[in-house]
GROMACS .gro file of C-alpha atoms in nm:
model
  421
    1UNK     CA    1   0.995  -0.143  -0.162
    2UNK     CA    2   0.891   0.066   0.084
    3UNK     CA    3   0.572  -0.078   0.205
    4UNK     CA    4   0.465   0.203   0.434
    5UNK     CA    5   0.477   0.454   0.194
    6UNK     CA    6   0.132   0.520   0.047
    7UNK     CA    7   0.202   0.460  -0.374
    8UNK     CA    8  -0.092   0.657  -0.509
    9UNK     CA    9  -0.141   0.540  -0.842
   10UNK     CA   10  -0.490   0.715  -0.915
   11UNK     CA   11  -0.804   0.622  -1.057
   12UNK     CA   12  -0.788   0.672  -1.391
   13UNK     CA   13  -1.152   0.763  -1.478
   14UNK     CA   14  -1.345   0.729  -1.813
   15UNK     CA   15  -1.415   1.002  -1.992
   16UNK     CA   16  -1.702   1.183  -2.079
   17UNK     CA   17  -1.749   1.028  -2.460
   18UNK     CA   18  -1.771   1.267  -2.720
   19UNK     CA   19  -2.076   1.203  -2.935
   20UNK     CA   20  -2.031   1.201  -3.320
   21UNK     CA   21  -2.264   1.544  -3.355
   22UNK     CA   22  -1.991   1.657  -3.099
   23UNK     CA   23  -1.688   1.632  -3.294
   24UNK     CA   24  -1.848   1.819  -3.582
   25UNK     CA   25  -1.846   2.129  -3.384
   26UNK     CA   26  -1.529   2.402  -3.403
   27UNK     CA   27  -1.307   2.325  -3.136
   28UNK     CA   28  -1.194   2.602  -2.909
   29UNK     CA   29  -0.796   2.477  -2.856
   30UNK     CA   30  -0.588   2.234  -3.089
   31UNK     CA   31  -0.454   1.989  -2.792
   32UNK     CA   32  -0.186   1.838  -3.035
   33UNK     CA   33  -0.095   2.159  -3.268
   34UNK     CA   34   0.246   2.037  -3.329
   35UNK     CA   35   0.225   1.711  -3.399
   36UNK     CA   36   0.281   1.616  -3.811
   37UNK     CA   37   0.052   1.338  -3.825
   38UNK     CA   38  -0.244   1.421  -4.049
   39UNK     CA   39  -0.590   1.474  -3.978
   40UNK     CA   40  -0.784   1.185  -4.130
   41UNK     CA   41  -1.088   1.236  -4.329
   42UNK     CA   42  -1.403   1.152  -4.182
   43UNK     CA   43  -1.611   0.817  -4.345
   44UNK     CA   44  -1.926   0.841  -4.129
   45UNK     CA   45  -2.209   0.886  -4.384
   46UNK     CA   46  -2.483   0.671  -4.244
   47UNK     CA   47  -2.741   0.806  -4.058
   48UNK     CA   48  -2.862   0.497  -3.887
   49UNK     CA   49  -2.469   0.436  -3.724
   50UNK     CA   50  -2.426   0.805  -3.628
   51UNK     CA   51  -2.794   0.805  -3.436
   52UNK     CA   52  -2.680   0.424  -3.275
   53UNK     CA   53  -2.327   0.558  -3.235
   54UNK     CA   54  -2.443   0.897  -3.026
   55UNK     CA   55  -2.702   0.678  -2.852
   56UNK     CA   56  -2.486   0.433  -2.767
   57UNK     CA   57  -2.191   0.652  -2.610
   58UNK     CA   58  -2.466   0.862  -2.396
   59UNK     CA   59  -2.587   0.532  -2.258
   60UNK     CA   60  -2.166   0.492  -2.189
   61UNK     CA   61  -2.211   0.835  -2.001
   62UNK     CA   62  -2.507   0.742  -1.846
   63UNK     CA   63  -2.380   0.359  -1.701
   64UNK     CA   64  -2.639   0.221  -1.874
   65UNK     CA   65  -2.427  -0.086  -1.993
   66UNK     CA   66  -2.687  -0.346  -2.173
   67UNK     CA   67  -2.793  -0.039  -2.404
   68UNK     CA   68  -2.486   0.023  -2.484
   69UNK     CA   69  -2.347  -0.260  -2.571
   70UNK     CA   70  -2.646  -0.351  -2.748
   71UNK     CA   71  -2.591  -0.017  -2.949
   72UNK     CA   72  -2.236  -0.044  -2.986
   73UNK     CA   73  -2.136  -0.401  -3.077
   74UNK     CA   74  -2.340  -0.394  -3.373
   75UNK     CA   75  -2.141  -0.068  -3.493
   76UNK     CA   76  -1.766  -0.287  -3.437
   77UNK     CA   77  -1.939  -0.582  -3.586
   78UNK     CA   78  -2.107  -0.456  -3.907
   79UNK     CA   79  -2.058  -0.110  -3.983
   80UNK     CA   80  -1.849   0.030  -4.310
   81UNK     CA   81  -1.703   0.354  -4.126
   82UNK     CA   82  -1.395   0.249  -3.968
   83UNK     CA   83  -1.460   0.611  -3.768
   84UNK     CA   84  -1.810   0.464  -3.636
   85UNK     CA   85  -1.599   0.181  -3.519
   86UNK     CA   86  -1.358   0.308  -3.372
   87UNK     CA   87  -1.566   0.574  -3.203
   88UNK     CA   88  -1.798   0.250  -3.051
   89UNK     CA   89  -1.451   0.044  -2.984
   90UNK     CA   90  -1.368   0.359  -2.734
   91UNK     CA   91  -1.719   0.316  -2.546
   92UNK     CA   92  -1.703  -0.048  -2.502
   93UNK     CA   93  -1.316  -0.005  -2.390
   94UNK     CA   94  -1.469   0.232  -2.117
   95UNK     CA   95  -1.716  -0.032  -2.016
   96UNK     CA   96  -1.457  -0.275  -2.005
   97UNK     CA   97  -1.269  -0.045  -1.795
   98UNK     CA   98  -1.567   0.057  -1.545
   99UNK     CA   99  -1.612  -0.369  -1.501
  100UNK     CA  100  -1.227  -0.372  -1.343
  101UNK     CA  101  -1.123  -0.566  -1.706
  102UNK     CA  102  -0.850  -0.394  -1.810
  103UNK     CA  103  -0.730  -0.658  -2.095
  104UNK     CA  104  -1.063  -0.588  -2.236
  105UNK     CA  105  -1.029  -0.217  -2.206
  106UNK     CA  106  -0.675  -0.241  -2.336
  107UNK     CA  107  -0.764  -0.479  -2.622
  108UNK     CA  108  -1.010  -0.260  -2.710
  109UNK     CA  109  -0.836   0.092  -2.735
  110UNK     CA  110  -0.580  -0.063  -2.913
  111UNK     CA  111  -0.816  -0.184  -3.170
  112UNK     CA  112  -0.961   0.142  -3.185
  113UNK     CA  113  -0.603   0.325  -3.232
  114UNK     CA  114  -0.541   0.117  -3.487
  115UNK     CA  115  -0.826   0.163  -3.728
  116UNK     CA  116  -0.568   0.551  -3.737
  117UNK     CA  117  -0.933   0.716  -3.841
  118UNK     CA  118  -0.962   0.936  -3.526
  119UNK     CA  119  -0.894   1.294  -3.512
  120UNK     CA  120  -0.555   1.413  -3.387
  121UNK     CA  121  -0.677   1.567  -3.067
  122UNK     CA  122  -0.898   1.244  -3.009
  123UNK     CA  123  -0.654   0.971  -3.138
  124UNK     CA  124  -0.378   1.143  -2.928
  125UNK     CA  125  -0.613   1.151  -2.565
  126UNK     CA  126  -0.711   0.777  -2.656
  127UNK     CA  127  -0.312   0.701  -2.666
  128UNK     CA  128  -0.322   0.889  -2.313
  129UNK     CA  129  -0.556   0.676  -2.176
  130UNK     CA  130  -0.434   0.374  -2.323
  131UNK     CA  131  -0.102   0.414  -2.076
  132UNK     CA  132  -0.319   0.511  -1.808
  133UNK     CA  133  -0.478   0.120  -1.845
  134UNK     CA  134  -0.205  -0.013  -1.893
  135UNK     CA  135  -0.107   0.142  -1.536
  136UNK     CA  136  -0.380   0.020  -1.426
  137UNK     CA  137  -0.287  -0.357  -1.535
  138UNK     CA  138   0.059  -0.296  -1.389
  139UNK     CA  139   0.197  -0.334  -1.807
  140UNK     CA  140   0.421  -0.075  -1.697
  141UNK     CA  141   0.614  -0.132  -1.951
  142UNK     CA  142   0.400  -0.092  -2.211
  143UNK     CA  143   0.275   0.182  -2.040
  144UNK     CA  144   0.655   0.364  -2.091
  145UNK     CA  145   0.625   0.274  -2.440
  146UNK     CA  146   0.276   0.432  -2.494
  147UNK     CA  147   0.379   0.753  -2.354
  148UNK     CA  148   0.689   0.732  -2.506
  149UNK     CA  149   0.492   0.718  -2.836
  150UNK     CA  150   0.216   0.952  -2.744
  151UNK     CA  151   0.523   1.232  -2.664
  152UNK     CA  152   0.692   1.103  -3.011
  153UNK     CA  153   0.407   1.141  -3.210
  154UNK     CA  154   0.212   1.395  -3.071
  155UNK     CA  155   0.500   1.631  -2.976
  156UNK     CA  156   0.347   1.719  -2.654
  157UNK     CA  157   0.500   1.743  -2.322
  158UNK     CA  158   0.282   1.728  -1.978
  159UNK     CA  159   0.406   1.737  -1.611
  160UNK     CA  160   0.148   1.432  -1.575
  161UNK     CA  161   0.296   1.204  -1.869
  162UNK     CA  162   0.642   1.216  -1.672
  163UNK     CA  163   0.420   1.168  -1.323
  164UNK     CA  164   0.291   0.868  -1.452
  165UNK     CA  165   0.639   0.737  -1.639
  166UNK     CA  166   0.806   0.822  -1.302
  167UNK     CA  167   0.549   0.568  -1.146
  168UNK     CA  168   0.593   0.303  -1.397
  169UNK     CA  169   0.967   0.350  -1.372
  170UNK     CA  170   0.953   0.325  -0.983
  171UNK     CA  171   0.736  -0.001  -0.993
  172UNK     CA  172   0.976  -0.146  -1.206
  173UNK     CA  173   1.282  -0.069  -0.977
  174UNK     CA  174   1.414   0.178  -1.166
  175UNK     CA  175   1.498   0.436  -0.930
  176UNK     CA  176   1.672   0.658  -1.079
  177UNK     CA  177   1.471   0.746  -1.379
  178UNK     CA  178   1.167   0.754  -1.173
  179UNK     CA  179   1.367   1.055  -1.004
  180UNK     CA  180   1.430   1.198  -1.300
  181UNK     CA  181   1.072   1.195  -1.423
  182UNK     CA  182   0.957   1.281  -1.094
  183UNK     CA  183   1.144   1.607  -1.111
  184UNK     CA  184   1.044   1.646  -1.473
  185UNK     CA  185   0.669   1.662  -1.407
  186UNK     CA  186   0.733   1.878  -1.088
  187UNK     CA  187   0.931   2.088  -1.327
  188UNK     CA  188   0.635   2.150  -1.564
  189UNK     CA  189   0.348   2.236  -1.267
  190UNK     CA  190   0.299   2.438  -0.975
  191UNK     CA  191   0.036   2.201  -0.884
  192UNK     CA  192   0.225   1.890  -0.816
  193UNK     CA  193   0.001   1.600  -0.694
  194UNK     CA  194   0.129   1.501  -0.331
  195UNK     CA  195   0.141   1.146  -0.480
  196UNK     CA  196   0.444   1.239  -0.692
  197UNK     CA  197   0.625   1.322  -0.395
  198UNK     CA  198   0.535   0.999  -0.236
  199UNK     CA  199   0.701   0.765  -0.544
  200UNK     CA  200   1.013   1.052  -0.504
  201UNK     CA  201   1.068   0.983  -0.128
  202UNK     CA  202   0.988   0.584  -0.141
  203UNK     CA  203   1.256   0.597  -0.513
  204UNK     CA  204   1.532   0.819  -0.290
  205UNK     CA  205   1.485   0.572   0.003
  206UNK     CA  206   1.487   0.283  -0.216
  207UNK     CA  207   1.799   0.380  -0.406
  208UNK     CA  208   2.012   0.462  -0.054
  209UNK     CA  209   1.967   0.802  -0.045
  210UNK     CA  210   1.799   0.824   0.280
  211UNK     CA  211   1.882   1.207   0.391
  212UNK     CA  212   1.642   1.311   0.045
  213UNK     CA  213   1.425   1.099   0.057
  214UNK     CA  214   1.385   1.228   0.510
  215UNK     CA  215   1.432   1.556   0.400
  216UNK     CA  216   1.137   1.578   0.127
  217UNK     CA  217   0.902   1.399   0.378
  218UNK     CA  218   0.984   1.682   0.644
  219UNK     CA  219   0.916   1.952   0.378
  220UNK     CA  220   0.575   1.763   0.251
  221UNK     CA  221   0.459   1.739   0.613
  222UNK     CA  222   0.576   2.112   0.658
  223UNK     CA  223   0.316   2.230   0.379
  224UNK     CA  224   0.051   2.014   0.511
  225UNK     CA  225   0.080   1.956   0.920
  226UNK     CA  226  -0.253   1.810   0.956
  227UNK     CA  227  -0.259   1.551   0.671
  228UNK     CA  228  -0.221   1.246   0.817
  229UNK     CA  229  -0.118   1.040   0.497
  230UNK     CA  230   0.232   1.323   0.509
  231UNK     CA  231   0.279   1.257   0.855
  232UNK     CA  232   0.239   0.887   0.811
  233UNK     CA  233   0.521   0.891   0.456
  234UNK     CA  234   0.739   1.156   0.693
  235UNK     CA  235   0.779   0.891   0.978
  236UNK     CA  236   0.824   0.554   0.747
  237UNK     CA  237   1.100   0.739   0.538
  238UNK     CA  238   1.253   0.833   0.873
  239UNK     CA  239   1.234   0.490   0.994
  240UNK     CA  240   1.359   0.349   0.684
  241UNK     CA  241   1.653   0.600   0.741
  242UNK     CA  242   1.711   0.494   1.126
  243UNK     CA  243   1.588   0.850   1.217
  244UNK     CA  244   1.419   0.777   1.487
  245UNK     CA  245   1.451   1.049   1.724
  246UNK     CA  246   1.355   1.249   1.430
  247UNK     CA  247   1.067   1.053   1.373
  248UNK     CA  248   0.944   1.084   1.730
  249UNK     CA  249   0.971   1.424   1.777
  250UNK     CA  250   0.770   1.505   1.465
  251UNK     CA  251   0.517   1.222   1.567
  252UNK     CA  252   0.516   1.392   1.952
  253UNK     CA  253   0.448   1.725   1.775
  254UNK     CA  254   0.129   1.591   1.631
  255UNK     CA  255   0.017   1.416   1.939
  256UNK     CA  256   0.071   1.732   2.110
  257UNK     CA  257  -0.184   1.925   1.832
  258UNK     CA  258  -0.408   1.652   1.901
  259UNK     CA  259  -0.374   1.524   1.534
  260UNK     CA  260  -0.311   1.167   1.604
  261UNK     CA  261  -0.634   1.001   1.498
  262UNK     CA  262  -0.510   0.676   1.396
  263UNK     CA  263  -0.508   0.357   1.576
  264UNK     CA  264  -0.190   0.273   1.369
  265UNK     CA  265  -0.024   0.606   1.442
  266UNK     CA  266  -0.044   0.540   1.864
  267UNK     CA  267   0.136   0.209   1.769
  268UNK     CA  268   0.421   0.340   1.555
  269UNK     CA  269   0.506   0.568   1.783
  270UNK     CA  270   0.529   0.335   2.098
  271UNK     CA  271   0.740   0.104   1.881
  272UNK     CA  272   0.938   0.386   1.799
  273UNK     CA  273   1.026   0.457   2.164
  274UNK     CA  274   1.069   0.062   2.213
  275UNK     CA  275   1.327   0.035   1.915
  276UNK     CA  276   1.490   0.378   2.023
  277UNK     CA  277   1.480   0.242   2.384
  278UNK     CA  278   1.694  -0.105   2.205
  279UNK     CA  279   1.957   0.101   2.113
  280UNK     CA  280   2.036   0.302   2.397
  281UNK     CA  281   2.196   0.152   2.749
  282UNK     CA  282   1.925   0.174   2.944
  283UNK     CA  283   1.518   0.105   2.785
  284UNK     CA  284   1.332   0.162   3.039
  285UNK     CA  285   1.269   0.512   3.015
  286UNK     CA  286   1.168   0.481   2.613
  287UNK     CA  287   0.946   0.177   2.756
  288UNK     CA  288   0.757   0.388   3.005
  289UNK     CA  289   0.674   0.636   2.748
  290UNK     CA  290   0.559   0.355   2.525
  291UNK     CA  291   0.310   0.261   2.809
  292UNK     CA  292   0.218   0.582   2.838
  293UNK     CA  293   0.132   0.670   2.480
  294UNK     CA  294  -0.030   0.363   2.445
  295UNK     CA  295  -0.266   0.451   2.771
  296UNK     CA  296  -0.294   0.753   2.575
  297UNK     CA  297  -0.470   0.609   2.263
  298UNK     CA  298  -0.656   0.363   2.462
  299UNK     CA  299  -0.808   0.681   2.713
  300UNK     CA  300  -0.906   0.888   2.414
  301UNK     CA  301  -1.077   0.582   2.235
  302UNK     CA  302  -0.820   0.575   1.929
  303UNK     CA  303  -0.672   0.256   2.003
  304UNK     CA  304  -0.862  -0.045   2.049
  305UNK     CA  305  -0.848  -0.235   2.412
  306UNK     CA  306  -0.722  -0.569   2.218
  307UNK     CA  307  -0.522  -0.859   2.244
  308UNK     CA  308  -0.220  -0.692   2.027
  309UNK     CA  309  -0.287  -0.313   2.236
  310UNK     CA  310  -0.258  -0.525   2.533
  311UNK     CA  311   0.034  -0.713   2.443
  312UNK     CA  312   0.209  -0.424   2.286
  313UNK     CA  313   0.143  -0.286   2.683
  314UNK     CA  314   0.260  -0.573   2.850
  315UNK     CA  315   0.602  -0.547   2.620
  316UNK     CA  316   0.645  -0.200   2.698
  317UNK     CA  317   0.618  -0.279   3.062
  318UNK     CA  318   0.819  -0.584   3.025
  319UNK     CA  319   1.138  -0.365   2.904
  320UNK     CA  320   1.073  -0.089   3.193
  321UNK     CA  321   1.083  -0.413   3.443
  322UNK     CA  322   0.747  -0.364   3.602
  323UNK     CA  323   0.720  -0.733   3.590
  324UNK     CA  324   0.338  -0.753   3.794
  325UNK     CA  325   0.218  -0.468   3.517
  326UNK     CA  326   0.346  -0.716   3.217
  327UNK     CA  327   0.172  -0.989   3.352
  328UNK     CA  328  -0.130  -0.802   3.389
  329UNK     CA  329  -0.159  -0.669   3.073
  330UNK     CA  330  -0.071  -1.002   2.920
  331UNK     CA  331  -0.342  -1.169   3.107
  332UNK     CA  332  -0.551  -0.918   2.956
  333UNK     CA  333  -0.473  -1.045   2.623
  334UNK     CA  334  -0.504  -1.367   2.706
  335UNK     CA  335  -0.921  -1.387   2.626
  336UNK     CA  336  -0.919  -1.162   2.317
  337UNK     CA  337  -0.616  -1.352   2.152
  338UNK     CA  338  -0.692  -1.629   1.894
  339UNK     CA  339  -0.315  -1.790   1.976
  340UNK     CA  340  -0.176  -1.886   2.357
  341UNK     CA  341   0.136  -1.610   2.282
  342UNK     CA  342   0.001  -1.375   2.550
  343UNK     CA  343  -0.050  -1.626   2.745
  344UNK     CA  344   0.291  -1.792   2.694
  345UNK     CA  345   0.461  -1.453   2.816
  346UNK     CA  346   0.223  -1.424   3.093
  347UNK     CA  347   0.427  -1.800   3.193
  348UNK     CA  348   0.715  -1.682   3.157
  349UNK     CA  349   0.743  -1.386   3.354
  350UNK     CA  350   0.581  -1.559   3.632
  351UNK     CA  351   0.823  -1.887   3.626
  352UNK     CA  352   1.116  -1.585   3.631
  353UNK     CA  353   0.934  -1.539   3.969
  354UNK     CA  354   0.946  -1.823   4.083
  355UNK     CA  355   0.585  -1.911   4.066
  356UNK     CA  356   0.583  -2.238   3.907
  357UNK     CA  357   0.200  -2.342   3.969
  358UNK     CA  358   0.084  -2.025   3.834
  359UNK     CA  359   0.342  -2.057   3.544
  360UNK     CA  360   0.275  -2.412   3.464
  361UNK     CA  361  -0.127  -2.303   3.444
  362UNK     CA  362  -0.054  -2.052   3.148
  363UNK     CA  363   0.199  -2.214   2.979
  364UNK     CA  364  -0.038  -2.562   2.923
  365UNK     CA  365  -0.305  -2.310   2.813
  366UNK     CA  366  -0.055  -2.126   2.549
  367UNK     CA  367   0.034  -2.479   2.424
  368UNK     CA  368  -0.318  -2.557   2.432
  369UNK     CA  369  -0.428  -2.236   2.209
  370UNK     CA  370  -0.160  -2.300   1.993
  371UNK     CA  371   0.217  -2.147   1.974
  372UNK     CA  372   0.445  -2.015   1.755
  373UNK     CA  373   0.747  -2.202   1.933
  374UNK     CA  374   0.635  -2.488   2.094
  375UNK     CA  375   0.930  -2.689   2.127
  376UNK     CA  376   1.051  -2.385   2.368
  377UNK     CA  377   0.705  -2.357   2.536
  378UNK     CA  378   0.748  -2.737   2.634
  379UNK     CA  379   1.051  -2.648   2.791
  380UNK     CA  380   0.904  -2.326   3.009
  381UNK     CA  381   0.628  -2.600   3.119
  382UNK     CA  382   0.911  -2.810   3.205
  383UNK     CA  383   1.096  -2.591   3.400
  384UNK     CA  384   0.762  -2.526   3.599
  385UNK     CA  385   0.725  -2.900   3.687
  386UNK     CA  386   1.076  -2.910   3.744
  387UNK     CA  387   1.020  -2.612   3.991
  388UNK     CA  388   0.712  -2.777   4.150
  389UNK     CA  389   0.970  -3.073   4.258
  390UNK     CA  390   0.717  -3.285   3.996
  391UNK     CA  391   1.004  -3.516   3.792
  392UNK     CA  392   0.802  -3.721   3.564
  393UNK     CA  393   0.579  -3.457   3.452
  394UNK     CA  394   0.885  -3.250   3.365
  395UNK     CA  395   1.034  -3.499   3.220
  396UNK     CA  396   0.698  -3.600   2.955
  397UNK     CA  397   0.718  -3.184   2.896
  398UNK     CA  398   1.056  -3.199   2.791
  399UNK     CA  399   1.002  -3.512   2.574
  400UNK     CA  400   0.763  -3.305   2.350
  401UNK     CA  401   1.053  -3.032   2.336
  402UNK     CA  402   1.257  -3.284   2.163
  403UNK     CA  403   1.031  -3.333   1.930
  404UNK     CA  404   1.050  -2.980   1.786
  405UNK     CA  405   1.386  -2.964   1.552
  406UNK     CA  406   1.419  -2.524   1.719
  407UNK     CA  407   1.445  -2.753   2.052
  408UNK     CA  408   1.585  -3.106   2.002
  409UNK     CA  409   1.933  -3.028   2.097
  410UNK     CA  410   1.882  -2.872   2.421
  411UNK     CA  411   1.596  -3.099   2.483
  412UNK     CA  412   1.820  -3.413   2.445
  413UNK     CA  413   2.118  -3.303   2.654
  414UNK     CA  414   1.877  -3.205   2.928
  415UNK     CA  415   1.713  -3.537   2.895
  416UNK     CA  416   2.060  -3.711   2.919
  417UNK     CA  417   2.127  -3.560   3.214
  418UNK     CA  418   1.832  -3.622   3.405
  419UNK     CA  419   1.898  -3.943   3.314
  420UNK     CA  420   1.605  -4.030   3.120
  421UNK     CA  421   1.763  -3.992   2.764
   0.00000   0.00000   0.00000
């Protein structure tokens, strides 16, 4: 999946409840006029569950939880109209919902639905949000099968019932009908929700077509050049697509309008020019204009002076071989990090130089913070003792190096031909 896409799945609010004085009144628009099912007849006679019932879904409205519950419960406990209950079944399912417990909510719509005493336009928006919890549970595919009942039954068609099938469909894997869908509910609307577009492009780019899914990112960041979120979807589908001079152009155009506001944005685009700088004969130009956006960020108080900024720096430098501006920026790191990795490349670069004392300091400290590798970082710190004409001590370094299965074998034969296998 494509994990730097942003998925917008949506809040899917409560409604406002209707009261039962409410649903007495003429209604404006039939929502469902096609559908065959038949309009039940109401069984709400007593006055005492209608005045509970309305009080009960205002205090829904209202957030007011403990009186509505204390309303409502009664009503799905006791009462004799099946409409009360299922009326009072559709608060509490809100509550539920509003508390983050979607089995509840779920459990309790489906109760509700089932009673089959609500009014078409009613029963039908209840099967609605039923899908849309069930979204919300990731039961997506329950949630197809809702929607594919709600469009069965209620012979209705809406560009955001395919919108949210397409997203079921893509969180499932399958890509292709999420396309489909996709394009269905764009189909239907002139007001497509940029989110759509986001499960299209991650559902192209997850099912190998690469040039849509780069090509509908370019177009979504053409209609909105200052969003950051379209910028951000344009340059991971690009990515994903081994764009990446595409990507840094359109990433350079925003720096250039000053719309780079993100931390995460300065990054991407210096690892950008390090991958692009991978692939090509020579990095070190790509690497120098890594350093130089990252200065950027840094200067303009976007990016963070921290250990990964400064290691990201000392990388970029690294590649474009200004070997005393690596070790710089790694020592830089070296106080903010939590692990000795900064300080492990710090070592490194200065045992390439031949300075073993100052190597052998930074290395011990690395293995002393803790390493990734240490089986190889016992190694570097024998190479410095080695280097500082110190036998034993390189020897008790390279010891620990076999003790690491990434570094046993090279460990061993070095050993044995030191003589101290």
């Amino acid at each position: 999946m494509l994990a730097s896409v942003a998925l917008l799945l949506g809040v899917v609010s409560s409604p406002v409840l209707a009261r039962k004085s409410d649903d007495a009144k003429p209604k404006k628009e039939v929502l469902y006029p096609n559908t065959t099912r038949a309009e039940p007849k109401l069984d709400l006679t007593s006055e005492k569950d209608q005045k509970n019932l309305n009080e009960g879904l205002d205090a829904v409205n209202e957030g007011d939880k403990a009186k509505a519950e204390q309303l409502l419960k009664p009503i799905i406990d006791g009462s004799k109209s099946k409409y009360a209950q299922a009326l009072a079944l559709q608060g509490m399912a809100s509550l539920q919902y509003n508390d983050n417990d979607y089995k509840g909510a779920i459990a309790s719509l489906q109760r509700s639905l089932a009673l089959g005493v609500m009014p078409n336009d009613t029963y039908f928006q209840l099967m609605y949000m039923l899908a849309q919890f069930q979204m919300a549970d990731e039961q997506y595919q329950p949630a197809l099968d809702t929607i594919a009942k709600w469009r069965a039954e209620g012979k209705k068609e809406t560009a955001d019932s395919y919108a949210l099938e397409g997203n079921a469909e893509y969180r499932m894997g399958k890509y292709a009908e999420a396309i489909a869908s996709i394009n269905k509910a764009k189909s239907l609307t002139d007001k497509a929700e940029p989110s759509w577009d986001q499960i299209l492009m991650a559902s192209y780019a997850e099912s190998g077509q690469d040039e849509k899914a780069a090509e509908l990112a370019k177009n979504q960041l053409n209609s909105n050049p200052g969003d950051p979120n379209a910028l951000n979807n344009a340059v991971a589908v690009l990515m994903q697509a081994h764009k990446y001079p595409e990507a840094i152009q359109m990433m350079e155009k925003a720096r250039a309008a000053g719309t780079l506001t993100k931390d995460s944005q300065y990054v991407n685009l210096a690892k950008l020019y390090l991958i692009t700088g991978q692939e090509s004969a020579d990095p070190a130009p790509n690497a120098i204009k890594a350093g130089q956006v990252l200065e950027e960020g840094m200067s303009k108080g976007v990016l963070k002076p921290d250990a990964e900024t400064y290691v990201l720096l000392g990388q970029s430098a690294e590649i474009a071989n200004n070997i005393d501006k690596a070790i710089g920026y790694y020592n830089k790191a070296q106080p903010l990090a939590t692990d000795g990795e900064a300080a492990l490349r710090a070592g490194r670069l200065l045992l390439s130089e031949n300075k073993y004392s100052q190597a052998k300091g930074l290395i011990q400290q690395a293995i002393d913070k803790g390493v990734k590798h240490k089986g190889t970082a016992y190694m570097l710190l024998a190479e410095s003792e080695r280097g500082l004409k110190n036998k034993p001590a390189a020897i008790a370094a390279m010891k620990n190096a076999a003790q690491d299965p990434e570094t046993a074998a090279k460990a061993k034969d070095w050993l044995k031909k030191a003589g101290a296998g």
